[in-house]
Coordinates of N, CA and C in Angstrom, one line a residue:
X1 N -6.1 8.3 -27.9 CA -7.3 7.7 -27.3 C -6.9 6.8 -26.1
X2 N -5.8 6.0 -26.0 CA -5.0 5.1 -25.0 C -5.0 6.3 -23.5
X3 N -4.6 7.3 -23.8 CA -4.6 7.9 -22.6 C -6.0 8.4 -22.2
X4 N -7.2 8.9 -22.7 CA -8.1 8.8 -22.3 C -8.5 8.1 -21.5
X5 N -8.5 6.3 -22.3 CA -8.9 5.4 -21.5 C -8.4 4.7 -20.6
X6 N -7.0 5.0 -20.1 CA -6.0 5.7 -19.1 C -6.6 6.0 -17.7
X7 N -7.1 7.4 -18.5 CA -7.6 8.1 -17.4 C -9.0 7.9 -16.8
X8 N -9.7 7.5 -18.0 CA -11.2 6.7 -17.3 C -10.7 5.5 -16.3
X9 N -9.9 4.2 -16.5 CA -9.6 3.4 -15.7 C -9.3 4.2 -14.5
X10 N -8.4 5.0 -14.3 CA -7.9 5.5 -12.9 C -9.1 6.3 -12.2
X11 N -10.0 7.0 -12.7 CA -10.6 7.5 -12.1 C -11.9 6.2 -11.5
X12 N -12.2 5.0 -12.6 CA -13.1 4.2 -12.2 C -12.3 3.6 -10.6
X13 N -11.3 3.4 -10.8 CA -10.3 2.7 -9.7 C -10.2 3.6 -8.1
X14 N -10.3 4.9 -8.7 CA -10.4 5.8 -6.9 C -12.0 5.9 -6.9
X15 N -12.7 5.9 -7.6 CA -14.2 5.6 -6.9 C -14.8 4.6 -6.3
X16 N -14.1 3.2 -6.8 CA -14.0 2.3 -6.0 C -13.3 2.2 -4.8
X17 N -11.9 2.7 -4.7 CA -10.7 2.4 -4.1 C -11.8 3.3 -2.7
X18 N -11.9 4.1 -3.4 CA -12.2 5.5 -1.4 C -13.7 4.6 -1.2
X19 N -14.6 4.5 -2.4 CA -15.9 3.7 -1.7 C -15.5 2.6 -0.3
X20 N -14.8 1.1 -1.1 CA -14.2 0.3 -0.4 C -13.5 0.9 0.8
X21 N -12.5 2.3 0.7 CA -11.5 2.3 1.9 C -12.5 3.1 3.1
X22 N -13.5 3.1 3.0 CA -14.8 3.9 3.9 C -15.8 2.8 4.5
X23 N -15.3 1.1 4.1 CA -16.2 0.4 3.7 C -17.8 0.3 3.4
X24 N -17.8 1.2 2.5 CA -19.7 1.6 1.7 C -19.6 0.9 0.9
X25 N -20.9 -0.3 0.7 CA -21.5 -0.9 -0.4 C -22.0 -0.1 -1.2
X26 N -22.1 -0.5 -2.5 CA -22.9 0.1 -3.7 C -24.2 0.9 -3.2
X27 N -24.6 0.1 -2.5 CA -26.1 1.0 -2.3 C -26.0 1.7 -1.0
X28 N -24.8 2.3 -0.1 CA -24.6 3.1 0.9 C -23.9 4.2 -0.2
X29 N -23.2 4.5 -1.0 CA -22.7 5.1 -2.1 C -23.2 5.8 -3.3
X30 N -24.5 4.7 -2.9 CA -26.0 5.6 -4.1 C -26.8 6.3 -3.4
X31 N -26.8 6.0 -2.0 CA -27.7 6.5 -1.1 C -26.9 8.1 -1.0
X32 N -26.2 8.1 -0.8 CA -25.5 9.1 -0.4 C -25.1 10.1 -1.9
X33 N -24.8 9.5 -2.8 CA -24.7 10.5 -4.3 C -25.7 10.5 -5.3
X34 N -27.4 10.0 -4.6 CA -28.3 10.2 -5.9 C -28.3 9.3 -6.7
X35 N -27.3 8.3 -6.4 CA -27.6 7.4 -7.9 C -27.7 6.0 -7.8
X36 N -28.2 5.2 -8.8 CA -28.6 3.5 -8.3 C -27.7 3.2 -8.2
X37 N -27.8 1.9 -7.3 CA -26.1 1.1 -7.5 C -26.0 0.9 -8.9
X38 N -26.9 0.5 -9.3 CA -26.6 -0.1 -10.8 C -25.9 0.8 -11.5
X39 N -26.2 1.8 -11.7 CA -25.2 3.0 -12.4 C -24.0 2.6 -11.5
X40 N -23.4 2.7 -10.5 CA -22.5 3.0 -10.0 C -21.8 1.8 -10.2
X41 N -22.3 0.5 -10.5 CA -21.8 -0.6 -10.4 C -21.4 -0.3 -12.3
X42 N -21.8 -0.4 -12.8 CA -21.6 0.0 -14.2 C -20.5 0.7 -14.3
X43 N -20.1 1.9 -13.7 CA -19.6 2.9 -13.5 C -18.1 2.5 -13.4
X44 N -18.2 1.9 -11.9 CA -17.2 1.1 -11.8 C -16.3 -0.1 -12.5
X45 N -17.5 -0.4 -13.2 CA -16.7 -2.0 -13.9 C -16.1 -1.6 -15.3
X46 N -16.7 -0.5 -15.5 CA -16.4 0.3 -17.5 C -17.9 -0.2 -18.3
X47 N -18.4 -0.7 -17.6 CA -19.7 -0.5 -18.5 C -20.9 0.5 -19.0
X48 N -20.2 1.4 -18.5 CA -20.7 3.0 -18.8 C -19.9 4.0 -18.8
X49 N -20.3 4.6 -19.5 CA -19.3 6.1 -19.3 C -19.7 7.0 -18.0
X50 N -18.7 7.9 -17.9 CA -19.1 8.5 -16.5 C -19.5 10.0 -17.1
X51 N -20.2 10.4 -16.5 CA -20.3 11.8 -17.2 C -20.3 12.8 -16.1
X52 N -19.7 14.0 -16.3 CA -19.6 14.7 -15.4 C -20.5 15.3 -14.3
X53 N -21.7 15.2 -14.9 CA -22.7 15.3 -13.8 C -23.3 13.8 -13.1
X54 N -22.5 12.9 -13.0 CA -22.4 12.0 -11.9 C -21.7 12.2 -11.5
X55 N -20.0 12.6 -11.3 CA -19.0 12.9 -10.5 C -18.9 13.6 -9.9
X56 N -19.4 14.5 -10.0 CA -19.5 15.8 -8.7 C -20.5 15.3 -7.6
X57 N -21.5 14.4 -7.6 CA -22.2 13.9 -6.7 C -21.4 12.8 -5.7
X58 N -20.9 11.7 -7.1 CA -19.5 11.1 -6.4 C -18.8 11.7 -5.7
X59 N -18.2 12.6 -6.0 CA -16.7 13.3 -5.6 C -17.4 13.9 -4.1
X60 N -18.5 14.0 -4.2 CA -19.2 14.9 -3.2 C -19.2 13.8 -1.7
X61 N -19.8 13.1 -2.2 CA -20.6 11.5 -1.2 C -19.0 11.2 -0.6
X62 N -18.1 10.9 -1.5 CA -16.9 10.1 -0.8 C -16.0 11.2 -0.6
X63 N -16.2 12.7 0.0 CA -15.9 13.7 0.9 C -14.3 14.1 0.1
X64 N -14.4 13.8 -1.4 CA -12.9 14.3 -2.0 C -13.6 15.2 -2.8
X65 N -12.6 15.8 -3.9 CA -13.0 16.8 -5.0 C -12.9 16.3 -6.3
X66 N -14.0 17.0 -6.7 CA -13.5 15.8 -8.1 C -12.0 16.3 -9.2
X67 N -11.3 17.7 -8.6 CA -9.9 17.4 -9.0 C -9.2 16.3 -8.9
X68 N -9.4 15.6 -7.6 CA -8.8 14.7 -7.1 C -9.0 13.6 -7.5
X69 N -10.4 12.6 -8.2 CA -11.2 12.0 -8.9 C -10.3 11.9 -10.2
X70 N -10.1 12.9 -11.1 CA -9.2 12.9 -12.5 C -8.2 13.7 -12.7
X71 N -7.4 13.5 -11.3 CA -5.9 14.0 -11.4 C -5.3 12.8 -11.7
X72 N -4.7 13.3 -13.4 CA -3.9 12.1 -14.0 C -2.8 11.6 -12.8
X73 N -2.0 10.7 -13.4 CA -1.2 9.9 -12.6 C 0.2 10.9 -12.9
X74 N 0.3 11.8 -14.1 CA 1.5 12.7 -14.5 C 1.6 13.4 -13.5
X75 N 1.1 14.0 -12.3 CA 1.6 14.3 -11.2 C 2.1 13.2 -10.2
X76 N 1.9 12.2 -10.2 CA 2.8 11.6 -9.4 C 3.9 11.3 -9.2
X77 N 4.9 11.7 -7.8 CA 5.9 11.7 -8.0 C 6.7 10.1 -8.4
X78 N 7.5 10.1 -9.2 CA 8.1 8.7 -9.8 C 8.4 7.7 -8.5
X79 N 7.9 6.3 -8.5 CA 8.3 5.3 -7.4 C 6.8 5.5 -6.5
X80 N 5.8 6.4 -6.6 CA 5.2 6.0 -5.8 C 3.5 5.2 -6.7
X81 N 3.0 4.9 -5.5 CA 1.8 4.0 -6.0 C 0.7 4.2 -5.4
X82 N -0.6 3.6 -5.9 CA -1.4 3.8 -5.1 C -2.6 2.5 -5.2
X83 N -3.9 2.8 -4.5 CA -4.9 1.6 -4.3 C -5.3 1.5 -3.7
X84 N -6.4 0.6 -3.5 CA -7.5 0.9 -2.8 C -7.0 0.5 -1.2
X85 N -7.8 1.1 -0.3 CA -7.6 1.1 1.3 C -6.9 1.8 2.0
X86 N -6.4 1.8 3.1 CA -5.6 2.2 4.4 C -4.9 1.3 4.3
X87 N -3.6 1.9 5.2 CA -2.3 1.3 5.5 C -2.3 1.9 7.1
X88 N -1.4 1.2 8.3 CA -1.4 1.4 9.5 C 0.4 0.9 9.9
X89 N 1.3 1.5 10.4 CA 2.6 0.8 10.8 C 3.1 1.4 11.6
X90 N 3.9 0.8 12.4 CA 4.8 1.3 13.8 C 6.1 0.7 13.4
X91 N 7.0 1.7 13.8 CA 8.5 1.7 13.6 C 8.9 1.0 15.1
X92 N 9.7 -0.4 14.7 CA 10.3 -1.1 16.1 C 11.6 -0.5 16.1
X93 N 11.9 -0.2 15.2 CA 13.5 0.3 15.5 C 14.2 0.7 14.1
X94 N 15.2 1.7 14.0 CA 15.6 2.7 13.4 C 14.6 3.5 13.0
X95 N 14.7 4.8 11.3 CA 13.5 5.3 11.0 C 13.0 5.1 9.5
X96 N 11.8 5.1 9.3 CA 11.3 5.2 8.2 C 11.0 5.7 7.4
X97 N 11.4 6.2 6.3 CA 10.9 7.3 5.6 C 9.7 6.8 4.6
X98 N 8.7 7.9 5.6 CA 7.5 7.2 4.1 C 7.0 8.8 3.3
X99 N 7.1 9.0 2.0 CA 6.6 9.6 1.4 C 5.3 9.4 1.1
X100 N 4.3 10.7 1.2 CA 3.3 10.6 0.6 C 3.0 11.8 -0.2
X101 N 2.6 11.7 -1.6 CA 2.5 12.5 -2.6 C 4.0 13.3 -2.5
X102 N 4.0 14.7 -2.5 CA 5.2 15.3 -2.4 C 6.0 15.6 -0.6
X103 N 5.2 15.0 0.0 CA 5.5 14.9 1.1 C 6.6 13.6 1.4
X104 N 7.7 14.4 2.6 CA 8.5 13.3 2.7 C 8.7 13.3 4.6
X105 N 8.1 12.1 5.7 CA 8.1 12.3 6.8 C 8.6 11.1 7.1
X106 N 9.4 11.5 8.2 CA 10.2 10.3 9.3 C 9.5 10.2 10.4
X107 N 9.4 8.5 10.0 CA 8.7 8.1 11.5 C 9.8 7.0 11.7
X108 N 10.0 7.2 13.7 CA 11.0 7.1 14.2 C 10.5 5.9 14.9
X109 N 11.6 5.1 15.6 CA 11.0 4.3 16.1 C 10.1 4.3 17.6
X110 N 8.9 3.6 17.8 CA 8.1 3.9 18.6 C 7.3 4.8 17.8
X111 N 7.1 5.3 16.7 CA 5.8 6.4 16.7 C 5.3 5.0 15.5
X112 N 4.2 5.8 15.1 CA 3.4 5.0 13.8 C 2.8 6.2 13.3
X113 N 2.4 5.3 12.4 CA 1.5 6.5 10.8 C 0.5 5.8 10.4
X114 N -0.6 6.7 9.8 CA -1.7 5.9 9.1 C -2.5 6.5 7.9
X115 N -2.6 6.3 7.0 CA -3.1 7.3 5.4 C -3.9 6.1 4.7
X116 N -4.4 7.2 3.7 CA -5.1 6.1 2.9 C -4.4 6.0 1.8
X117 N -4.3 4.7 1.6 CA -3.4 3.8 0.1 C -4.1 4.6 -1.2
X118 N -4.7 5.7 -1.5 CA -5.1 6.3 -3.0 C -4.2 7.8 -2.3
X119 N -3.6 7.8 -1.5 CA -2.3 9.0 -1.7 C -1.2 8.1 -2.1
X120 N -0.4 9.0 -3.3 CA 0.6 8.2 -4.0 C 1.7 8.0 -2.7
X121 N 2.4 6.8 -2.6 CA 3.2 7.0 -0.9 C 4.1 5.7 -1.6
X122 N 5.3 5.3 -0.3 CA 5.9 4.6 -0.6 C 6.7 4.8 0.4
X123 N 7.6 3.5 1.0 CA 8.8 3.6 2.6 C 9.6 3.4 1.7
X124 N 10.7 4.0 2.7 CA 11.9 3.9 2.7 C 12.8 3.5 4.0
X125 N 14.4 3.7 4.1 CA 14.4 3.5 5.7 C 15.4 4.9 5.5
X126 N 15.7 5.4 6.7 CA 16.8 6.9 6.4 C 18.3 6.3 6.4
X127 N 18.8 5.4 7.4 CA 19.9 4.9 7.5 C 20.0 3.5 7.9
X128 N 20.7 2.9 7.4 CA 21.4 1.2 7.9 C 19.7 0.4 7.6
X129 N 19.3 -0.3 8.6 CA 18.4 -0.8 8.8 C 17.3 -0.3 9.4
X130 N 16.3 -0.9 9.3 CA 14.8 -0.4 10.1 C 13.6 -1.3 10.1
X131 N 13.1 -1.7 11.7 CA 11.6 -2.6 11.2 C 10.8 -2.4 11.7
X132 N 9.4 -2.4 10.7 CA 8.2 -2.3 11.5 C 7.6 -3.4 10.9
X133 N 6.2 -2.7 11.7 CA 5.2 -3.8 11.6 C 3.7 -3.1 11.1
X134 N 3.4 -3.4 10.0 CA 2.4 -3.3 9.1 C 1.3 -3.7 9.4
X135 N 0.1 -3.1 9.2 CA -1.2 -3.7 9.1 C -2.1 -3.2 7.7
X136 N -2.5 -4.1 7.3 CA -3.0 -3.6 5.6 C -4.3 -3.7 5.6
X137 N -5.2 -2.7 5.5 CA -6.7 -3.2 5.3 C -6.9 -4.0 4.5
X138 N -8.3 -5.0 4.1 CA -8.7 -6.1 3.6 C -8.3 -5.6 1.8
X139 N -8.1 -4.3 1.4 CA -7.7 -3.9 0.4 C -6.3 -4.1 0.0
X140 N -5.2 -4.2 0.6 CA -3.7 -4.2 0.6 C -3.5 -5.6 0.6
X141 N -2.5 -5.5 -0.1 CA -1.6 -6.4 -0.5 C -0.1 -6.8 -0.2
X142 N 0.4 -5.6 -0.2 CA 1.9 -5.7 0.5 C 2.2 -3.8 0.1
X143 N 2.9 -3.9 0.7 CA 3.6 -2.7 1.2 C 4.4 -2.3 0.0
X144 N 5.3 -0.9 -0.8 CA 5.6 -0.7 -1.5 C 6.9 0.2 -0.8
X145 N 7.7 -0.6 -1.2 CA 8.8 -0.1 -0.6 C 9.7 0.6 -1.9
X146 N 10.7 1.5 -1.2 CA 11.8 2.2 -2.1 C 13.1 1.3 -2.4
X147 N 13.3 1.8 -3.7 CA 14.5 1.0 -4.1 C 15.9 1.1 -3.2
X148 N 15.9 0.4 -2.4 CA 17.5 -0.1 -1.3 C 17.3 1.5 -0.8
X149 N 16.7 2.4 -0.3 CA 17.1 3.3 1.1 C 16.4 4.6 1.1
X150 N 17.1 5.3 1.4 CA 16.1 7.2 1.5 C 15.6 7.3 -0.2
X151 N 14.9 8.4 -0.4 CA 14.6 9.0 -1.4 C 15.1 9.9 -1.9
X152 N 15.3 9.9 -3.0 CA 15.9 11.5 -3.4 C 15.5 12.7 -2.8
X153 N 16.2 13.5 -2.3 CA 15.8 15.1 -1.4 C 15.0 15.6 -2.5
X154 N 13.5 15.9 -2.0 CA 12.3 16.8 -2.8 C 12.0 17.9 -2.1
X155 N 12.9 18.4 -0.8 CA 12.2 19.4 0.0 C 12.7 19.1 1.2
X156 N 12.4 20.0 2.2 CA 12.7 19.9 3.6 C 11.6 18.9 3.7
X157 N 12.3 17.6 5.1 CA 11.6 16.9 5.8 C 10.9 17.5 6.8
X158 N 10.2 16.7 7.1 CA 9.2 16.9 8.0 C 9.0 15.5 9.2
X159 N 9.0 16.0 10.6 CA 9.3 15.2 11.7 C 8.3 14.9 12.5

């Protein structure tokens, strides 16, 4: 039952996490999926259950799938995280390796990247040293970095 309610938390957490990272209030969110805020506010907090013919409306309104909505966390690759908002950063010098989901991409210095924080992700640096400079929407908290340096090889990089 622990995992169940596992998995209801995470899915309550990306319906808020993509609402918020779109900045939509409850009632730009109901307007758009058919349903009161009150349901959705319920929805969100655990004071209701969700039932599958509200999530396809969700999953619909906030332009994801509802695969995506109750894809346990058992796909995520180990070390990465996720939550609500956007992340934005520019490499001042050396490079950064930021994985997202199974993706692994070097940003070099001078370029920048920008994703939303509910893709599992996380930096790294590829060699010696490297710094940028972050900007975290009103949702972020700090940055989720890799343990001391690159990632373990999961595949050809990507540039």
């Amino acid at each position: 039952m622990k995992q169940d309610a596992d998995l209801d938390a995470l899915v309550r957490q990306r319906i808020r996490g993509l609402r918020t990272s779109l900045g939509w209030s409850l009632g730009e969110l109901a307007a758009r999926s058919y349903l009161s805020p009150s349901t959705l506010s319920r929805i969100e907090t655990g004071h209701r259950r969700i039932a599958l013919d509200q999530l396809t409306p969700i999953a619909r309104a906030l332009g994801t799938t509802l695969d995506h909505l109750v894809d346990s966390d058992g796909r995520c690759p180990p070390g990465l995280r996720v939550h609500p908002g956007r992340d934005w950063f520019t490499v001042l010098s050396g490079t950064i390796v930021l994985r997202l989901g199974e993706r692994t991409i070097l940003v070099r210095a001078g370029e920048a990247a920008e994703f939303s924080t509910m893709e599992p992700h996380a930096f790294g640096v590829r060699e010696g040293a490297a710094e940028m400079l972050c900007i975290l929407d009103h949702d972020g908290t700090r940055t989720h970095l890799g343990p001391g340096g690159p990632f373990p090889e999961t595949g050809p990089e990507e540039t």
